[in-house]
PDB file of C-alpha atoms in Angstrom:
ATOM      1  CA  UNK A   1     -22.913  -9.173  24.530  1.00 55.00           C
ATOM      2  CA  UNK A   2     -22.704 -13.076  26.000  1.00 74.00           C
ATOM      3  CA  UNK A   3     -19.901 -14.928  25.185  1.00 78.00           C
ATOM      4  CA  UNK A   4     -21.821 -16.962  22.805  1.00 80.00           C
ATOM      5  CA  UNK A   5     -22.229 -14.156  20.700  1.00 76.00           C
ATOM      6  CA  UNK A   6     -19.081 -13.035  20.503  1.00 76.00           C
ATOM      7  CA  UNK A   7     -17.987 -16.615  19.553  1.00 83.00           C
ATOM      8  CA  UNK A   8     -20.529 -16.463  16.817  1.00 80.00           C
ATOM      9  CA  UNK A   9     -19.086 -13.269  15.578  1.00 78.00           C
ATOM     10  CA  UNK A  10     -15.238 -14.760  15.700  1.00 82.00           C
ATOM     11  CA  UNK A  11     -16.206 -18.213  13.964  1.00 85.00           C
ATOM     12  CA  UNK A  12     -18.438 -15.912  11.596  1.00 82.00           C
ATOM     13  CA  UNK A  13     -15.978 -13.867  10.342  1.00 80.00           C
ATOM     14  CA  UNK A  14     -13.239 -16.388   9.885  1.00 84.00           C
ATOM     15  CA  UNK A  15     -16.110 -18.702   7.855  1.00 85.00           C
ATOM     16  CA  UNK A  16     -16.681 -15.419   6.101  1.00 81.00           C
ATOM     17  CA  UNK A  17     -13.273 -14.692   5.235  1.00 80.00           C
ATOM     18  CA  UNK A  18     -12.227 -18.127   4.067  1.00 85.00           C
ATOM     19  CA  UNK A  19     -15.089 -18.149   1.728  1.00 85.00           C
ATOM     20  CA  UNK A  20     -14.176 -14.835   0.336  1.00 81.00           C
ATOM     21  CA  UNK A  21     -10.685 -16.094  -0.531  1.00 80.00           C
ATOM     22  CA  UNK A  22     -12.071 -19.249  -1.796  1.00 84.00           C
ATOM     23  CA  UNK A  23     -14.145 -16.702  -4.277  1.00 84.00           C
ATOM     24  CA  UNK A  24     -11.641 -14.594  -4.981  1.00 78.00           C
ATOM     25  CA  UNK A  25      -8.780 -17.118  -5.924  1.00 79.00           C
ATOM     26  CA  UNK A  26     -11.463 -19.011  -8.219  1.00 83.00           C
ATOM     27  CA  UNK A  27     -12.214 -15.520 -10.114  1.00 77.00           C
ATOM     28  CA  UNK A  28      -8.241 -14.315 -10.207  1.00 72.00           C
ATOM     29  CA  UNK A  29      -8.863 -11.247  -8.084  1.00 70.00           C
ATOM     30  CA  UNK A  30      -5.103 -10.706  -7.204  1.00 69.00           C
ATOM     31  CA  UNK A  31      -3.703  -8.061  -5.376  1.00 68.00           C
ATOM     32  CA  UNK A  32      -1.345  -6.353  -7.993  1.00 65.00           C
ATOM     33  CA  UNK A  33       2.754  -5.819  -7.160  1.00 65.00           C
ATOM     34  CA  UNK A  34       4.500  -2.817  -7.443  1.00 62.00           C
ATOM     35  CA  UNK A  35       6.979  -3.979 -10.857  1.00 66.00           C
ATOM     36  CA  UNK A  36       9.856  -2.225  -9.344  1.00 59.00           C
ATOM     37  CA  UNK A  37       9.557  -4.381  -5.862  1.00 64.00           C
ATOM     38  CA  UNK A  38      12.392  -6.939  -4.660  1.00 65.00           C
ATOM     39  CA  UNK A  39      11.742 -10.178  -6.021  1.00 68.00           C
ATOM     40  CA  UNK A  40      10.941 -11.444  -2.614  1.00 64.00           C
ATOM     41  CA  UNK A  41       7.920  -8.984  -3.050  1.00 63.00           C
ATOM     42  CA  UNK A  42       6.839 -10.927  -6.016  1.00 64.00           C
ATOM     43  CA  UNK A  43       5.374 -14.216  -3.841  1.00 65.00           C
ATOM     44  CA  UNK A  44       2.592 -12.101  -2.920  1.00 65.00           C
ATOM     45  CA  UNK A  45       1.102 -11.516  -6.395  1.00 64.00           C
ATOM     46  CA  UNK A  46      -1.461 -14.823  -5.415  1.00 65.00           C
ATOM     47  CA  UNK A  47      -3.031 -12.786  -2.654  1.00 67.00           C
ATOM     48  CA  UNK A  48      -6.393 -12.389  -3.444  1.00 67.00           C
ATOM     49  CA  UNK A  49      -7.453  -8.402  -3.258  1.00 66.00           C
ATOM     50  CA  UNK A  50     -10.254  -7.020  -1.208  1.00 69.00           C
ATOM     51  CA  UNK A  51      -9.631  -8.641   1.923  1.00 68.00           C
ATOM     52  CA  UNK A  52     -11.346  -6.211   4.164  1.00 75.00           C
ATOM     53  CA  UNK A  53     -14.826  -6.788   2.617  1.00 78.00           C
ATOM     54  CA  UNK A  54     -15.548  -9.904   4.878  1.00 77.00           C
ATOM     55  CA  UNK A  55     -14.226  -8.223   7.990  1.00 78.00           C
ATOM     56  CA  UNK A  56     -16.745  -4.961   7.187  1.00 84.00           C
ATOM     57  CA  UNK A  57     -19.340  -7.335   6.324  1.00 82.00           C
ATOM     58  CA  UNK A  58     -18.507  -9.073   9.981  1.00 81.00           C
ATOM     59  CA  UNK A  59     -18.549  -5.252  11.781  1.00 82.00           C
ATOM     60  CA  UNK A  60     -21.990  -4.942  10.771  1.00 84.00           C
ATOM     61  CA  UNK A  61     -23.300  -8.363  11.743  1.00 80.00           C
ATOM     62  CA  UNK A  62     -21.359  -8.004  15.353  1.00 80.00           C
ATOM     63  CA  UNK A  63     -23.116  -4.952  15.624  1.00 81.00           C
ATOM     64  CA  UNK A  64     -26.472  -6.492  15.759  1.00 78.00           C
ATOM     65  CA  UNK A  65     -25.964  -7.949  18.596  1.00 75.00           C
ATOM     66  CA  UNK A  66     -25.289  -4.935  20.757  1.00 72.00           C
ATOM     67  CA  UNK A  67     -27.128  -2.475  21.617  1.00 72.00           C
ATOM     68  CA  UNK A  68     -27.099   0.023  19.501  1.00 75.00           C
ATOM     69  CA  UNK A  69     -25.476   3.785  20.887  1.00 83.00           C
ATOM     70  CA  UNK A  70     -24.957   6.699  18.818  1.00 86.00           C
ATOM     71  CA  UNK A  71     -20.850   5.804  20.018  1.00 87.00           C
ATOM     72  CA  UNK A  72     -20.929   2.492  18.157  1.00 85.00           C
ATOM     73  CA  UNK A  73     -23.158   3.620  15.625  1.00 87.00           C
ATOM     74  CA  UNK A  74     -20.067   6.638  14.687  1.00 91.00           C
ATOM     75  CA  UNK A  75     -17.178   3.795  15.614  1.00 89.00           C
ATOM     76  CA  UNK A  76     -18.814   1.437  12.871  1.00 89.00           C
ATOM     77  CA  UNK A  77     -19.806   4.338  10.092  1.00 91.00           C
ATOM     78  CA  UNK A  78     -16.108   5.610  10.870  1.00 93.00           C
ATOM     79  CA  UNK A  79     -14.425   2.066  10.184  1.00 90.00           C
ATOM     80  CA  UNK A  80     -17.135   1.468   7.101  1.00 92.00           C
ATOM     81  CA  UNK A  81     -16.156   5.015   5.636  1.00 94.00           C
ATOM     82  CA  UNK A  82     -12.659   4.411   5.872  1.00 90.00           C
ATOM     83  CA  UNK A  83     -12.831   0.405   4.486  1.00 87.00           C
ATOM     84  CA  UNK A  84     -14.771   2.147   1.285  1.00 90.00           C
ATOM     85  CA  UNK A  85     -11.930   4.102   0.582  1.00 89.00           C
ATOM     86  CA  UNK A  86     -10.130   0.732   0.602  1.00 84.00           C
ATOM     87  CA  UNK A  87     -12.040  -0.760  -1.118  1.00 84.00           C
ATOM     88  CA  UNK A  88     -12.410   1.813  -3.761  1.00 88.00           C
ATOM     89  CA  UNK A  89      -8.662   1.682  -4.216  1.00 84.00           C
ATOM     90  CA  UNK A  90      -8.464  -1.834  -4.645  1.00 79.00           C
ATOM     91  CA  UNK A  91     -11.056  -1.939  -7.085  1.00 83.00           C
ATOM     92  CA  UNK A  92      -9.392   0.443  -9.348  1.00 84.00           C
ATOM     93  CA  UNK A  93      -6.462  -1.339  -9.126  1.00 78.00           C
ATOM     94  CA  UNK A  94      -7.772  -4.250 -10.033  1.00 77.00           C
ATOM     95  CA  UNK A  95      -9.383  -2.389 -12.709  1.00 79.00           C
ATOM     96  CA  UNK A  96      -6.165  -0.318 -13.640  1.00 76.00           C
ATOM     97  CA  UNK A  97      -3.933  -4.147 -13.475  1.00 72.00           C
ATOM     98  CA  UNK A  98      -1.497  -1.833 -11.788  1.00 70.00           C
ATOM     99  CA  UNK A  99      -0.368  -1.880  -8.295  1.00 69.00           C
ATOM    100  CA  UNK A 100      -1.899   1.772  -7.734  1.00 73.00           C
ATOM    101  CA  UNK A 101      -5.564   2.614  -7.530  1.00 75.00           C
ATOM    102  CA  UNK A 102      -5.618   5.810  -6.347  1.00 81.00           C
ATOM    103  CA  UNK A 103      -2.570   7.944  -6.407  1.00 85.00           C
ATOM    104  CA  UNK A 104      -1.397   9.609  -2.770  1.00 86.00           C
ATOM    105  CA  UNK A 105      -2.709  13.295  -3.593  1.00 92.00           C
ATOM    106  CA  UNK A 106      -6.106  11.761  -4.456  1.00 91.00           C
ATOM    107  CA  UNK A 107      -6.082   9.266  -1.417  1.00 90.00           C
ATOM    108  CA  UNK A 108      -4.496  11.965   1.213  1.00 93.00           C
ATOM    109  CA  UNK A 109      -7.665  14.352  -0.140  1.00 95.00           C
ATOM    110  CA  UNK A 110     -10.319  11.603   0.486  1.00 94.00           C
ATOM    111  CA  UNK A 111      -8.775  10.368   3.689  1.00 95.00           C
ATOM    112  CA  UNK A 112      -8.887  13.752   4.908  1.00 96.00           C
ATOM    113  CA  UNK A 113     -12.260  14.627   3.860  1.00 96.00           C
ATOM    114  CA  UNK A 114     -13.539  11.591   5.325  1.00 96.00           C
ATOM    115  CA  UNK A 115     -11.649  12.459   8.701  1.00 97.00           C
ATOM    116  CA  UNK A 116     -12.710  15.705   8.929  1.00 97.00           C
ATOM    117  CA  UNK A 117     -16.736  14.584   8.090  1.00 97.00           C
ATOM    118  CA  UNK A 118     -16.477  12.134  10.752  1.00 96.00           C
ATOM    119  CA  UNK A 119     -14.951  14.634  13.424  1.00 96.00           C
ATOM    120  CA  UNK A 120     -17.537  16.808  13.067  1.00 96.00           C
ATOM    121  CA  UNK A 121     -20.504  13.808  13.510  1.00 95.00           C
ATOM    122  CA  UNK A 122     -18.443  12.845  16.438  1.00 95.00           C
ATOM    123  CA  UNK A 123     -18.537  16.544  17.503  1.00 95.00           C
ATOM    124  CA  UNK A 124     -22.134  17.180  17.172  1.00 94.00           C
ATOM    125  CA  UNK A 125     -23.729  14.096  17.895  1.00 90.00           C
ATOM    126  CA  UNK A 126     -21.455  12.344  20.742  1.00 89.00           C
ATOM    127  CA  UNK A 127     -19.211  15.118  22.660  1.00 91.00           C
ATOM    128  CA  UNK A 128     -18.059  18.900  21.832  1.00 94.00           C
ATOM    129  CA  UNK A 129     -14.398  18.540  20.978  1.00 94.00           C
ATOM    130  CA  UNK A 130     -12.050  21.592  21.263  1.00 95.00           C
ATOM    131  CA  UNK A 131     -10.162  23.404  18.042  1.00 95.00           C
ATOM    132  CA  UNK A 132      -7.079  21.909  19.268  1.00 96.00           C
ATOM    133  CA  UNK A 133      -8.708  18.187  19.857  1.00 96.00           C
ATOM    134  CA  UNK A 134     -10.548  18.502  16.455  1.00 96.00           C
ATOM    135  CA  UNK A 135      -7.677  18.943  14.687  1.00 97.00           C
ATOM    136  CA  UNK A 136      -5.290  16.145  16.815  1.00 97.00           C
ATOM    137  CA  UNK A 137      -8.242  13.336  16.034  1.00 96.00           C
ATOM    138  CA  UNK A 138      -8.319  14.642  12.090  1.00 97.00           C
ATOM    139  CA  UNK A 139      -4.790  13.921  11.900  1.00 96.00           C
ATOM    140  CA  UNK A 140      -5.237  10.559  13.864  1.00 95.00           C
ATOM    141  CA  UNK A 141      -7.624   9.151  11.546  1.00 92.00           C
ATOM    142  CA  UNK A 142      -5.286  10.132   8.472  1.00 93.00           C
ATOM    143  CA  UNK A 143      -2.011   8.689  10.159  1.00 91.00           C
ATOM    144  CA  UNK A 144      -3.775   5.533  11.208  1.00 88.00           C
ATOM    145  CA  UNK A 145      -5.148   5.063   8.013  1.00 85.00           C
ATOM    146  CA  UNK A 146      -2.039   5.653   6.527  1.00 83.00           C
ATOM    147  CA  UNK A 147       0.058   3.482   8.781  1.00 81.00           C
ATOM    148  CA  UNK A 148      -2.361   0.640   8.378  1.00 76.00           C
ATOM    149  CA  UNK A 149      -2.262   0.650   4.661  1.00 71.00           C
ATOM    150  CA  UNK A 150       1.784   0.975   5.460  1.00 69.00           C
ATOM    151  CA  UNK A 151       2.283  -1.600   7.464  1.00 69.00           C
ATOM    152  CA  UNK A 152      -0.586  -4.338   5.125  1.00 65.00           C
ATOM    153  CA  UNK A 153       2.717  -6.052   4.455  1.00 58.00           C
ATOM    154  CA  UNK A 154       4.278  -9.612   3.087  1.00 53.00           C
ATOM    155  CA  UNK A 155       4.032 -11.443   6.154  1.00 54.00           C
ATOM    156  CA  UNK A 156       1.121 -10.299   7.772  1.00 56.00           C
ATOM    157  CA  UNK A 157       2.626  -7.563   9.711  1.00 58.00           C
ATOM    158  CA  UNK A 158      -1.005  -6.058  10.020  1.00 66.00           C
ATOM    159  CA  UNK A 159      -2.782  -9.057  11.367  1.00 65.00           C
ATOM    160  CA  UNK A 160      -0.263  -9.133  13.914  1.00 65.00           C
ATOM    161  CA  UNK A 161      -0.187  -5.889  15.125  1.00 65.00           C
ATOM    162  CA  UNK A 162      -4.015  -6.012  14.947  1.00 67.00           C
ATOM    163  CA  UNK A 163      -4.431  -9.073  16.967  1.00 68.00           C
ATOM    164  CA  UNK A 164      -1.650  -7.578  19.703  1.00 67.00           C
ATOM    165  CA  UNK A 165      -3.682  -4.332  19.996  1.00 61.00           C
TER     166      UNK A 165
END
C-alpha cells in the first residue's frame, strides 16, 4: 500500500466519521446514560450512538487497496463480526431508550460464540492452533472485546489508547 493510499484511507475515514456525527446529531441518535451514573457522567448524553459504523465502513474500503490474503480477509471478518455485535447493542439501546442493549449473559454468550467461530476459521483456513492456543486466543477475543467496550469512556480513553497502540 503507497503512502497515498493510506492517506486516502486516514482523510477518508475522518470525512466519514464527521459526516456520520453530523447525521446522527441532526436525527437525535444519542448514546443513552446509565440513570444511576455521577452527574459528571451526564455531559455525555449528546454523544451521538453508533460511532463504530464509519470506522467498519473505512476497514472495508482500506481493504481494497491491499491485496487481498486469507490473513486480512479473517483480521477484517473478525473486527466486522465483533463491530456487529456493537452495533447490535447500540441499536437496541437506542431502541430500548435505556442505557443497556443487551444484558452481560446475552453479550458474554454472543461474544463467545463469535470468538470461538472465528478461532476455528483462523484454525482451518490460516494455521493449526493447539488445544491450549485455541482456547488462550478465545479468551483474548472476549477480554479485548470486553475491555474495549470498558474502557469506551467520557474522555475518550479509547481513542487514546487506540491511537498509542
Amino acid at each position: 500500500m503507497t503512502y497515498l493510499s493510506l492517506a486516502f484511507v486516514f482523510l477518508g475515514s475522518i470525512g466519514c466519521q464527521y459526516g456520520l456525527i453530523l447525521f446522527f446529531r441532526r436525527r437525535a441518535l444519542f448514546q443513552q446514560i446509565y440513570e444511576l451514573s455521577p452527574e459528571s457522567h451526564q455531559k455525555k448524553a449528546a454523544t451521538p450512538a453508533l460511532g463504530g459504523v464509519g470506522l467498519l465502513v473505512m476497514l472495508w474500503l482500506g481493504c481494497l487497496l491491499v491485496e487481498f490474503s486469507p490473513v486480512v480477509l479473517w483480521v477484517v471478518c473478525a473486527d466486522t463480526a465483533f463491530a456487529c455485535i456493537g452495533l447490535y447493542d447500540d441499536i437496541a439501546a437506542l431502541v430500548k431508550g435505556k442505557n443497556q442493549g443487551l444484558n452481560t449473559i446475552n453479550k458474554f454468550l454472543v461474544q463467545l460464540v463469535v470468538a470461538v467461530g472465528l478461532v476455528v476459521w483462523f484454525s482451518v483456513v490460516v494455521q493449526p492452533l493447539t488445544v491450549w492456543m485455541f482456547l488462550l486466543a478465545v479468551v483474548a477475543f472476549v477480554g479485548a472485546s470486553n475491555a474495549t467496550n470498558l474502557t469506551d469512556g467520557l474522555d475518550g480513553l479509547l481513542g487514546c489508547n487506540a491511537i498509542i497502540s
